[in-house]
mmCIF file of C-alpha atoms in Angstrom:
data_model
loop_
_atom_site.group_PDB
_atom_site.id
_atom_site.type_symbol
_atom_site.label_atom_id
_atom_site.label_comp_id
_atom_site.label_asym_id
_atom_site.label_seq_id
_atom_site.Cartn_x
_atom_site.Cartn_y
_atom_site.Cartn_z
ATOM 1 C CA MET A 3 117.011 130.509 128.641
ATOM 2 C CA LYS A 4 113.824 129.328 126.979
ATOM 3 C CA ARG A 5 110.853 131.235 125.732
ATOM 4 C CA THR A 6 107.428 130.051 124.623
ATOM 5 C CA ILE A 7 106.097 131.113 121.253
ATOM 6 C CA TYR A 8 102.949 130.241 119.356
ATOM 7 C CA LEU A 9 103.356 128.498 116.064
ATOM 8 C CA LEU A 10 100.574 128.947 113.557
ATOM 9 C CA ILE A 11 100.148 125.585 111.941
ATOM 10 C CA THR A 12 97.589 124.973 109.240
ATOM 11 C CA VAL A 13 95.071 122.198 109.669
ATOM 12 C CA LEU A 14 96.380 120.868 106.383
ATOM 13 C CA LEU A 15 99.950 120.483 107.673
ATOM 14 C CA THR A 16 101.579 118.760 110.617
ATOM 15 C CA CYS A 17 105.104 120.022 110.049
ATOM 16 C CA PHE A 18 106.622 123.249 111.362
ATOM 17 C CA SER A 19 109.551 125.433 110.417
ATOM 18 C CA ALA A 20 112.839 125.660 112.281
ATOM 19 C CA GLY A 21 113.007 128.613 114.627
ATOM 20 C CA GLY A 22 109.298 128.404 115.400
ATOM 21 C CA GLN A 23 108.289 130.864 112.723
ATOM 22 C CA THR A 24 104.870 130.829 111.100
ATOM 23 C CA LEU A 25 104.706 128.503 108.120
ATOM 24 C CA LYS A 26 104.792 130.324 104.804
ATOM 25 C CA LEU A 27 104.202 129.183 101.261
ATOM 26 C CA ALA A 28 107.301 130.885 99.912
ATOM 27 C CA THR A 29 107.889 129.274 96.508
ATOM 28 C CA VAL A 30 105.552 127.905 93.844
ATOM 29 C CA CYS A 31 106.631 126.074 90.690
ATOM 30 C CA ILE A 32 104.319 126.291 87.666
ATOM 31 C CA ASP A 33 104.842 123.712 84.930
ATOM 32 C CA PRO A 34 103.479 124.511 81.435
ATOM 33 C CA GLY A 35 102.914 121.064 79.925
ATOM 34 C CA HIS A 36 104.838 119.889 76.848
ATOM 35 C CA GLY A 37 106.874 122.318 74.701
ATOM 36 C CA GLY A 38 109.449 122.368 71.904
ATOM 37 C CA LYS A 39 109.403 119.213 69.799
ATOM 38 C CA ASP A 40 106.553 117.899 71.958
ATOM 39 C CA PRO A 41 103.386 119.829 70.992
ATOM 40 C CA GLY A 42 101.089 117.886 73.299
ATOM 41 C CA CYS A 43 97.513 117.702 72.028
ATOM 42 C CA VAL A 44 96.687 119.379 68.717
ATOM 43 C CA SER A 45 93.297 120.635 67.530
ATOM 44 C CA LYS A 46 91.622 118.835 64.639
ATOM 45 C CA ASP A 47 92.472 121.655 62.216
ATOM 46 C CA GLY A 48 96.121 121.493 63.282
ATOM 47 C CA LYS A 49 96.250 125.174 64.240
ATOM 48 C CA THR A 50 96.045 125.079 68.041
ATOM 49 C CA TYR A 51 98.701 123.388 70.180
ATOM 50 C CA GLU A 52 98.475 122.362 73.803
ATOM 51 C CA LYS A 53 102.050 123.544 74.439
ATOM 52 C CA THR A 54 101.132 127.107 73.382
ATOM 53 C CA LEU A 55 98.020 127.316 75.548
ATOM 54 C CA THR A 56 99.666 125.847 78.649
ATOM 55 C CA LEU A 57 102.543 128.315 78.415
ATOM 56 C CA ASP A 58 100.188 131.270 78.021
ATOM 57 C CA ILE A 59 97.976 130.276 80.971
ATOM 58 C CA SER A 60 101.027 129.501 83.118
ATOM 59 C CA LYS A 61 102.577 132.898 82.430
ATOM 60 C CA ARG A 62 99.315 134.650 83.259
ATOM 61 C CA LEU A 63 99.047 132.718 86.525
ATOM 62 C CA ALA A 64 102.662 133.562 87.378
ATOM 63 C CA GLU A 65 102.006 137.262 86.760
ATOM 64 C CA LYS A 66 98.966 137.233 89.036
ATOM 65 C CA ILE A 67 100.850 135.519 91.860
ATOM 66 C CA ASN A 68 103.767 137.929 91.477
ATOM 67 C CA ALA A 69 101.385 140.891 91.622
ATOM 68 C CA GLY A 70 99.335 139.568 94.527
ATOM 69 C CA TYR A 71 102.209 138.128 96.557
ATOM 70 C CA PRO A 72 105.499 139.950 95.857
ATOM 71 C CA GLY A 73 107.152 137.897 98.596
ATOM 72 C CA VAL A 74 106.389 134.579 96.909
ATOM 73 C CA LYS A 75 108.988 133.240 94.488
ATOM 74 C CA VAL A 76 107.369 131.978 91.274
ATOM 75 C CA VAL A 77 109.343 129.583 89.087
ATOM 76 C CA LEU A 78 108.254 128.407 85.627
ATOM 77 C CA THR A 79 109.725 125.104 84.443
ATOM 78 C CA ARG A 80 109.812 126.711 80.996
ATOM 79 C CA ASP A 81 109.107 130.273 79.895
ATOM 80 C CA SER A 82 109.473 129.679 76.156
ATOM 81 C CA ASP A 83 108.710 127.038 73.540
ATOM 82 C CA LYS A 84 111.460 124.618 74.496
ATOM 83 C CA THR A 85 111.634 120.868 74.979
ATOM 84 C CA LEU A 86 111.777 119.745 78.592
ATOM 85 C CA SER A 87 111.878 116.141 79.770
ATOM 86 C CA VAL A 88 109.228 114.804 82.127
ATOM 87 C CA GLY A 89 111.884 114.152 84.776
ATOM 88 C CA ALA A 90 113.365 117.642 84.518
ATOM 89 C CA ARG A 91 110.111 119.291 85.592
ATOM 90 C CA PRO A 92 109.888 117.957 89.173
ATOM 91 C CA ALA A 93 113.675 118.255 89.398
ATOM 92 C CA ILE A 94 113.372 122.020 88.867
ATOM 93 C CA ALA A 95 110.689 122.245 91.554
ATOM 94 C CA ASN A 96 112.807 120.236 93.989
ATOM 95 C CA LYS A 97 115.928 122.287 93.265
ATOM 96 C CA VAL A 98 114.250 125.610 94.082
ATOM 97 C CA GLY A 99 112.598 124.152 97.190
ATOM 98 C CA ALA A 100 109.067 124.781 95.941
ATOM 99 C CA ASP A 101 106.199 124.472 98.407
ATOM 100 C CA LEU A 102 103.672 123.749 95.646
ATOM 101 C CA PHE A 103 103.908 122.289 92.118
ATOM 102 C CA ILE A 104 101.215 123.074 89.522
ATOM 103 C CA SER A 105 101.395 121.271 86.163
ATOM 104 C CA ILE A 106 99.054 122.711 83.526
ATOM 105 C CA HIS A 107 97.773 120.684 80.569
ATOM 106 C CA ILE A 108 94.984 120.650 77.983
ATOM 107 C CA ASN A 109 93.037 117.490 77.152
ATOM 108 C CA SER A 110 91.970 115.775 73.935
ATOM 109 C CA VAL A 111 90.209 112.513 73.036
ATOM 110 C CA PRO A 112 89.022 110.893 69.790
ATOM 111 C CA LYS A 113 85.374 111.739 70.557
ATOM 112 C CA THR A 114 84.156 115.334 70.312
ATOM 113 C CA THR A 115 81.543 115.266 73.095
ATOM 114 C CA PRO A 116 83.747 115.146 76.270
ATOM 115 C CA SER A 117 84.402 118.586 77.722
ATOM 116 C CA GLY A 118 85.473 120.238 80.943
ATOM 117 C CA TYR A 119 88.406 120.322 83.316
ATOM 118 C CA SER A 120 89.817 117.742 85.719
ATOM 119 C CA VAL A 121 92.403 117.885 88.506
ATOM 120 C CA HIS A 122 94.785 115.039 89.326
ATOM 121 C CA VAL A 123 97.138 114.115 92.159
ATOM 122 C CA LEU A 124 99.574 111.217 92.314
ATOM 123 C CA GLY A 125 98.033 107.875 93.185
ATOM 124 C CA GLN A 126 96.511 104.669 91.913
ATOM 125 C CA SER A 127 93.377 105.288 89.870
ATOM 126 C CA SER A 128 90.174 104.041 91.453
ATOM 127 C CA GLN A 129 88.377 101.232 89.628
ATOM 128 C CA LYS A 130 85.021 101.883 91.324
ATOM 129 C CA ASP A 131 83.864 103.587 88.149
ATOM 130 C CA ARG A 132 85.388 101.487 85.373
ATOM 131 C CA ASP A 133 84.513 103.979 82.627
ATOM 132 C CA LEU A 134 86.199 106.788 84.557
ATOM 133 C CA PHE A 135 89.138 104.500 85.364
ATOM 134 C CA ALA A 136 89.676 103.654 81.698
ATOM 135 C CA TYR A 137 89.321 107.322 80.746
ATOM 136 C CA ASN A 138 91.856 108.469 83.346
ATOM 137 C CA MET A 139 94.310 105.733 82.396
ATOM 138 C CA ASP A 140 94.091 106.871 78.769
ATOM 139 C CA ILE A 141 95.027 110.391 79.887
ATOM 140 C CA CYS A 142 97.947 109.019 81.905
ATOM 141 C CA LYS A 143 99.184 106.934 78.983
ATOM 142 C CA ARG A 144 99.084 109.956 76.688
ATOM 143 C CA GLU A 145 100.819 112.338 79.099
ATOM 144 C CA ASN A 146 103.389 109.748 80.217
ATOM 145 C CA SER A 147 104.162 108.683 76.628
ATOM 146 C CA VAL A 148 106.110 111.927 76.224
ATOM 147 C CA ILE A 149 109.094 110.089 77.736
ATOM 148 C CA LEU A 150 109.378 108.078 74.503
ATOM 149 C CA LEU A 151 110.814 111.246 72.939
ATOM 150 C CA GLU A 152 113.676 111.181 75.440
ATOM 151 C CA ASP A 153 116.984 109.360 75.066
ATOM 152 C CA ASP A 154 117.441 106.316 77.310
ATOM 153 C CA TYR A 155 114.050 106.739 78.967
ATOM 154 C CA THR A 156 114.040 103.143 80.250
ATOM 155 C CA THR A 157 116.989 103.958 82.503
ATOM 156 C CA THR A 158 115.796 107.410 83.554
ATOM 157 C CA TYR A 159 112.332 106.180 84.513
ATOM 158 C CA GLN A 160 113.434 102.794 85.906
ATOM 159 C CA GLY A 161 111.978 100.666 83.116
ATOM 160 C CA PHE A 162 108.591 102.402 83.041
ATOM 161 C CA ASP A 163 106.732 101.630 79.805
ATOM 162 C CA PRO A 164 103.836 104.056 79.184
ATOM 163 C CA ASN A 165 102.207 101.512 76.864
ATOM 164 C CA ASP A 166 102.206 98.672 79.402
ATOM 165 C CA PRO A 167 99.357 98.797 81.980
ATOM 166 C CA GLU A 168 101.448 96.718 84.401
ATOM 167 C CA SER A 169 104.010 99.524 84.564
ATOM 168 C CA PHE A 170 101.495 101.653 86.456
ATOM 169 C CA ILE A 171 101.557 99.259 89.400
ATOM 170 C CA PHE A 172 104.939 100.517 90.594
ATOM 171 C CA LEU A 173 103.493 103.995 91.112
ATOM 172 C CA GLN A 174 100.778 102.730 93.457
ATOM 173 C CA LEU A 175 102.826 103.259 96.617
ATOM 174 C CA MET A 176 104.410 106.525 95.492
ATOM 175 C CA GLN A 177 101.660 108.579 97.155
ATOM 176 C CA ASN A 178 104.175 110.428 99.311
ATOM 177 C CA SER A 179 103.643 112.398 102.459
ATOM 178 C CA ASN A 180 102.224 115.340 100.485
ATOM 179 C CA LEU A 181 99.016 113.632 99.391
ATOM 180 C CA GLU A 182 96.794 115.410 101.907
ATOM 181 C CA GLN A 183 97.876 118.894 100.814
ATOM 182 C CA SER A 184 97.811 117.901 97.138
ATOM 183 C CA LEU A 185 94.196 116.802 97.454
ATOM 184 C CA ALA A 186 93.311 119.975 99.352
ATOM 185 C CA PHE A 187 94.706 122.234 96.621
ATOM 186 C CA ALA A 188 93.194 120.049 93.890
ATOM 187 C CA GLN A 189 89.735 120.440 95.413
ATOM 188 C CA LEU A 190 90.161 124.205 95.621
ATOM 189 C CA VAL A 191 91.082 124.306 91.925
ATOM 190 C CA ALA A 192 88.051 122.194 91.036
ATOM 191 C CA ASP A 193 85.772 124.484 93.053
ATOM 192 C CA LYS A 194 87.189 127.787 91.767
ATOM 193 C CA MET A 195 87.057 126.714 88.109
ATOM 194 C CA LYS A 196 83.308 126.086 88.269
ATOM 195 C CA GLY A 197 81.262 128.414 86.092
ATOM 196 C CA GLY A 198 84.287 129.763 84.245
ATOM 197 C CA PRO A 199 85.167 129.662 80.535
ATOM 198 C CA ILE A 200 85.470 125.855 80.840
ATOM 199 C CA PRO A 201 82.413 125.268 83.056
ATOM 200 C CA THR A 202 82.191 121.493 83.377
ATOM 201 C CA ASN A 203 83.865 120.011 86.447
ATOM 202 C CA ARG A 204 85.062 116.440 85.800
ATOM 203 C CA GLY A 205 86.315 116.151 89.361
ATOM 204 C CA VAL A 206 89.459 115.374 91.330
ATOM 205 C CA SER A 207 91.149 111.994 91.025
ATOM 206 C CA GLN A 208 94.319 110.158 91.985
ATOM 207 C CA ASP A 209 96.245 108.962 88.943
ATOM 208 C CA PRO A 210 99.799 107.770 88.158
ATOM 209 C CA PHE A 211 101.225 110.747 86.263
ATOM 210 C CA LEU A 212 105.003 110.492 85.968
ATOM 211 C CA VAL A 213 105.472 114.265 86.195
ATOM 212 C CA LEU A 214 104.073 114.136 89.750
ATOM 213 C CA TRP A 215 106.094 111.090 90.782
ATOM 214 C CA LYS A 216 109.304 112.678 92.070
ATOM 215 C CA THR A 217 107.982 115.955 93.419
ATOM 216 C CA ALA A 218 108.994 116.615 97.028
ATOM 217 C CA MET A 219 106.054 118.938 97.688
ATOM 218 C CA PRO A 220 102.264 119.025 97.218
ATOM 219 C CA ALA A 221 101.629 118.660 93.486
ATOM 220 C CA VAL A 222 98.682 118.674 91.097
ATOM 221 C CA LEU A 223 98.166 118.251 87.361
ATOM 222 C CA ILE A 224 95.288 120.208 85.827
ATOM 223 C CA GLU A 225 93.685 119.273 82.490
ATOM 224 C CA ILE A 226 91.941 122.451 81.332
ATOM 225 C CA GLY A 227 89.332 121.663 78.696
ATOM 226 C CA PHE A 228 89.445 119.544 75.536
ATOM 227 C CA LEU A 229 90.918 120.642 72.218
ATOM 228 C CA SER A 230 88.720 117.918 70.721
ATOM 229 C CA ASN A 231 85.554 119.702 71.906
ATOM 230 C CA SER A 232 84.434 122.681 69.820
ATOM 231 C CA ASN A 233 83.114 124.723 72.766
ATOM 232 C CA ASP A 234 86.227 124.184 74.884
ATOM 233 C CA LEU A 235 88.475 124.910 71.914
ATOM 234 C CA THR A 236 86.681 128.186 71.177
ATOM 235 C CA ALA A 237 86.996 129.225 74.819
ATOM 236 C CA LEU A 238 90.692 128.331 75.011
ATOM 237 C CA LYS A 239 91.543 130.220 71.812
ATOM 238 C CA SER A 240 90.367 133.461 73.459
ATOM 239 C CA PRO A 241 93.113 135.381 75.334
ATOM 240 C CA ALA A 242 90.434 136.928 77.557
ATOM 241 C CA ASN A 243 89.154 133.498 78.546
ATOM 242 C CA ARG A 244 92.659 132.224 79.218
ATOM 243 C CA ASP A 245 93.130 135.180 81.531
ATOM 244 C CA LYS A 246 89.889 134.305 83.330
ATOM 245 C CA ILE A 247 91.123 130.733 83.747
ATOM 246 C CA ALA A 248 94.403 132.014 85.190
ATOM 247 C CA THR A 249 92.421 134.225 87.581
ATOM 248 C CA ARG A 250 90.433 131.241 88.830
ATOM 249 C CA LEU A 251 93.633 129.256 89.355
ATOM 250 C CA PHE A 252 95.064 132.237 91.217
ATOM 251 C CA ASN A 253 91.986 132.336 93.457
ATOM 252 C CA ALA A 254 92.570 128.673 94.318
ATOM 253 C CA PHE A 255 96.219 129.446 95.072
ATOM 254 C CA LYS A 256 95.225 132.429 97.214
ATOM 255 C CA GLU A 257 92.886 130.360 99.393
ATOM 256 C CA TYR A 258 95.352 127.482 99.650
ATOM 257 C CA LYS A 259 98.125 129.855 100.693
ATOM 258 C CA SER A 260 95.960 131.414 103.386
ATOM 259 C CA ARG A 261 95.346 127.949 104.830
ATOM 260 C CA TYR A 262 98.982 126.929 104.430
ATOM 261 C CA ASP A 263 100.223 130.063 106.139
ATOM 262 C CA GLY A 264 98.547 129.133 109.404
ATOM 263 C CA SER A 265 95.289 128.542 111.200
ATOM 264 C CA LEU A 266 96.006 126.468 114.330
ATOM 265 C CA SER A 267 97.904 127.633 117.433
ATOM 266 C CA LEU A 268 100.295 125.264 119.197
ATOM 267 C CA ASP A 269 102.579 125.882 122.195
ATOM 268 C CA VAL A 270 106.183 124.942 121.444
ATOM 269 C CA GLU A 271 109.238 125.791 123.518
ATOM 270 C CA VAL A 272 112.051 127.278 121.483
ATOM 271 C CA GLU A 273 115.648 127.935 122.454
ATOM 272 C CA ASP A 274 116.865 131.523 122.089
ATOM 273 C CA GLY A 275 119.238 130.191 119.440
ATOM 274 C CA GLY A 276 116.198 129.774 117.208
ATOM 275 C CA GLN A 277 116.044 125.976 116.806
ATOM 276 C CA ALA A 278 112.728 124.300 117.578
ATOM 277 C CA PRO A 279 113.062 121.015 119.465
ATOM 278 C CA GLU A 280 111.915 118.437 116.927
ATOM 279 C CA LYS A 281 111.613 115.285 119.026
ATOM 280 C CA PRO A 282 109.049 116.306 121.693
ATOM 281 C CA SER A 283 106.231 117.313 119.343
ATOM 282 C CA GLN A 284 107.065 115.752 115.984
ATOM 283 C CA ASP A 285 109.204 112.719 116.864
ATOM 284 C CA VAL A 286 112.058 113.628 114.519
ATOM 285 C CA LYS A 287 115.529 112.453 115.448
ATOM 286 C CA ASP A 288 118.616 114.530 114.861
ATOM 287 C CA PRO A 289 121.034 112.251 112.987
ATOM 288 C CA GLY A 290 123.919 114.116 114.535
ATOM 289 C CA THR A 291 123.064 112.699 117.955
ATOM 290 C CA GLN A 292 123.086 109.072 116.860
ATOM 291 C CA GLY A 293 126.856 108.663 116.766
ATOM 292 C CA GLY A 294 128.793 106.673 114.163
ATOM 293 C CA VAL A 295 127.308 105.284 110.979
ATOM 294 C CA GLU A 296 124.019 103.447 110.532
ATOM 295 C CA TYR A 297 122.298 101.908 107.531
ATOM 296 C CA GLY A 298 118.662 101.625 106.569
ATOM 297 C CA ILE A 299 116.113 101.570 103.767
ATOM 298 C CA GLN A 300 114.618 104.875 102.626
ATOM 299 C CA ASN A 301 111.041 104.404 101.465
ATOM 300 C CA PHE A 302 110.153 108.012 100.657
ATOM 301 C CA ALA A 303 110.822 111.666 101.398
ATOM 302 C CA GLY A 304 108.608 114.720 101.500
ATOM 303 C CA SER A 305 108.147 118.243 102.789
ATOM 304 C CA LYS A 306 105.421 117.204 105.238
ATOM 305 C CA LEU A 307 106.296 115.635 108.587
ATOM 306 C CA LEU A 308 104.366 112.454 109.340
ATOM 307 C CA TYR A 309 103.994 110.804 112.715
ATOM 308 C CA LYS A 310 105.613 107.402 113.156
ATOM 309 C CA LYS A 311 102.221 105.730 113.514
ATOM 310 C CA ASP A 312 101.000 107.074 110.166
ATOM 311 C CA LYS A 313 99.372 104.376 108.036
ATOM 312 C CA SER A 314 101.772 105.229 105.197
ATOM 313 C CA PHE A 315 104.476 103.267 107.041
ATOM 314 C CA MET A 316 102.425 100.039 106.942
ATOM 315 C CA GLY A 317 103.484 98.937 110.406
ATOM 316 C CA TYR A 318 107.156 99.915 110.112
ATOM 317 C CA GLU A 319 108.608 102.441 112.575
ATOM 318 C CA PRO A 320 110.773 104.863 110.590
ATOM 319 C CA ARG A 321 113.821 106.896 111.469
ATOM 320 C CA ILE A 322 112.874 110.427 110.387
ATOM 321 C CA VAL A 323 115.789 112.586 109.284
ATOM 322 C CA LYS A 324 115.392 116.321 108.525
ATOM 323 C CA SER A 325 117.457 117.272 105.476
ATOM 324 C CA GLY A 326 116.919 120.839 104.255
ATOM 325 C CA LYS A 327 113.210 121.200 103.473
ATOM 326 C CA LEU A 328 112.747 117.438 103.235
ATOM 327 C CA TYR A 329 111.940 114.797 105.798
ATOM 328 C CA LYS A 330 113.546 111.487 104.843
ATOM 329 C CA TYR A 331 111.888 108.345 106.146
ATOM 330 C CA VAL A 332 114.247 105.417 106.773
ATOM 331 C CA ILE A 333 113.155 101.998 108.037
ATOM 332 C CA ALA A 334 115.015 98.814 109.013
ATOM 333 C CA VAL A 335 117.866 100.849 110.517
ATOM 334 C CA GLU A 336 120.801 98.606 111.452
ATOM 335 C CA PRO A 337 124.461 99.090 112.459
ATOM 336 C CA SER A 338 125.768 97.376 109.305
ATOM 337 C CA VAL A 339 124.843 97.503 105.623
ATOM 338 C CA GLU A 340 124.570 93.702 105.514
ATOM 339 C CA GLU A 341 121.983 93.623 108.303
ATOM 340 C CA SER A 342 119.906 96.355 106.703
ATOM 341 C CA LYS A 343 120.193 94.803 103.248
ATOM 342 C CA ALA A 344 118.710 91.573 104.637
ATOM 343 C CA HIS A 345 115.392 93.434 105.024
ATOM 344 C CA LEU A 346 115.389 94.908 101.502
ATOM 345 C CA SER A 347 113.501 92.196 99.602
ATOM 346 C CA LYS A 348 110.718 92.157 102.205
ATOM 347 C CA VAL A 349 110.469 95.958 102.329
ATOM 348 C CA ARG A 350 110.293 96.225 98.538
ATOM 349 C CA LYS A 351 107.145 94.101 98.526
ATOM 350 C CA LYS A 352 105.430 97.103 100.120
ATOM 351 C CA TYR A 353 107.711 99.877 98.806
ATOM 352 C CA PRO A 354 108.974 98.786 95.344
ATOM 353 C CA ASP A 355 111.078 101.923 94.874
ATOM 354 C CA SER A 356 112.857 101.858 98.256
ATOM 355 C CA PHE A 357 116.660 101.784 98.457
ATOM 356 C CA LEU A 358 119.564 101.329 100.881
ATOM 357 C CA VAL A 359 121.012 104.435 102.528
ATOM 358 C CA LYS A 360 123.782 105.324 104.939
ATOM 359 C CA ILE A 361 123.055 107.668 107.855
ATOM 360 C CA GLU A 362 126.189 109.498 108.904
ATOM 361 C CA GLY A 363 126.023 112.643 110.998
ATOM 362 C CA GLU A 364 123.591 114.946 109.198
ATOM 363 C CA THR A 365 123.890 113.158 105.860
ATOM 364 C CA VAL A 366 121.696 110.460 104.347
ATOM 365 C CA SER A 367 123.314 109.022 101.218
ATOM 366 C CA ILE A 368 122.477 106.188 98.830
ATOM 367 C CA VAL A 369 124.466 102.966 99.244
ATOM 368 C CA LYS A 370 125.699 101.920 95.806
#
């Protein structure tokens, strides 16, 4: 017996939850930048550390979300002054199944005049404004250079060199299926921060930050003010101002959550057993119905369901496999590993970080 229910689907999202329930932003991961042996930016007098400010603001934001939304799970990547690798931060968010990742940082440059806040999502920096491009790339180099403190970083980050501009090219196609939601939240942050303790809005941009690279959910990095600017520094040193900043970030979260939690009705037939049929409305195939073993090339994965004709696939038609909260996108699916491997060099010209996988039942595993 079938029954018809109405799914509330946000205009920002095209995916829906199993069982036809209303989408909910259930878990948020807040990442206080730097920590431990990595102080981040330091004020000119050597008394104020980025790692201290980011932790304080992050804790205040977490408290406000906990108070306003008791049903939302809030996870901090660190809750004390400890060292945490760049790669460990998105790994924590992925492990807890976060629906949103917020990385909080403070800026600094050699000059004392720049001030204000900026919001960043993963992507290739635009060169339309060369001064802005150079400025953003300097931020990326500084934030990404933290990996040099880690053991064997060339293996962990696949040869990425934060001092080599050419290394940023490999991140160009890593704008995963969460870009739309990331940009939406980033714009809300930029809007809500206006007129606050750090009043100058430096805008939203797409930039290749490593900490955003492997997140499997919408993710933003926020640079809140400049320790190199006297006005910003004075504002950030005030606990009251840091609380106001956290409140403005909370207001952005609150509006984003209201949009995420549903605003568009859609008729979907659901079995009484509670499983929504994926193929009719979202074109997702159940790997368990394929039979046997198949091989393919996974180009990316994300929490948002894309249609097969999405421009992200660059003309390829993917096999979409639902695995937990993630949708895995596999192209060049063939019955043998040799046949699929024959496509790999061509695929990697468009997706440099793609890899061979085996599809077996409900499992997608890497072919070593």
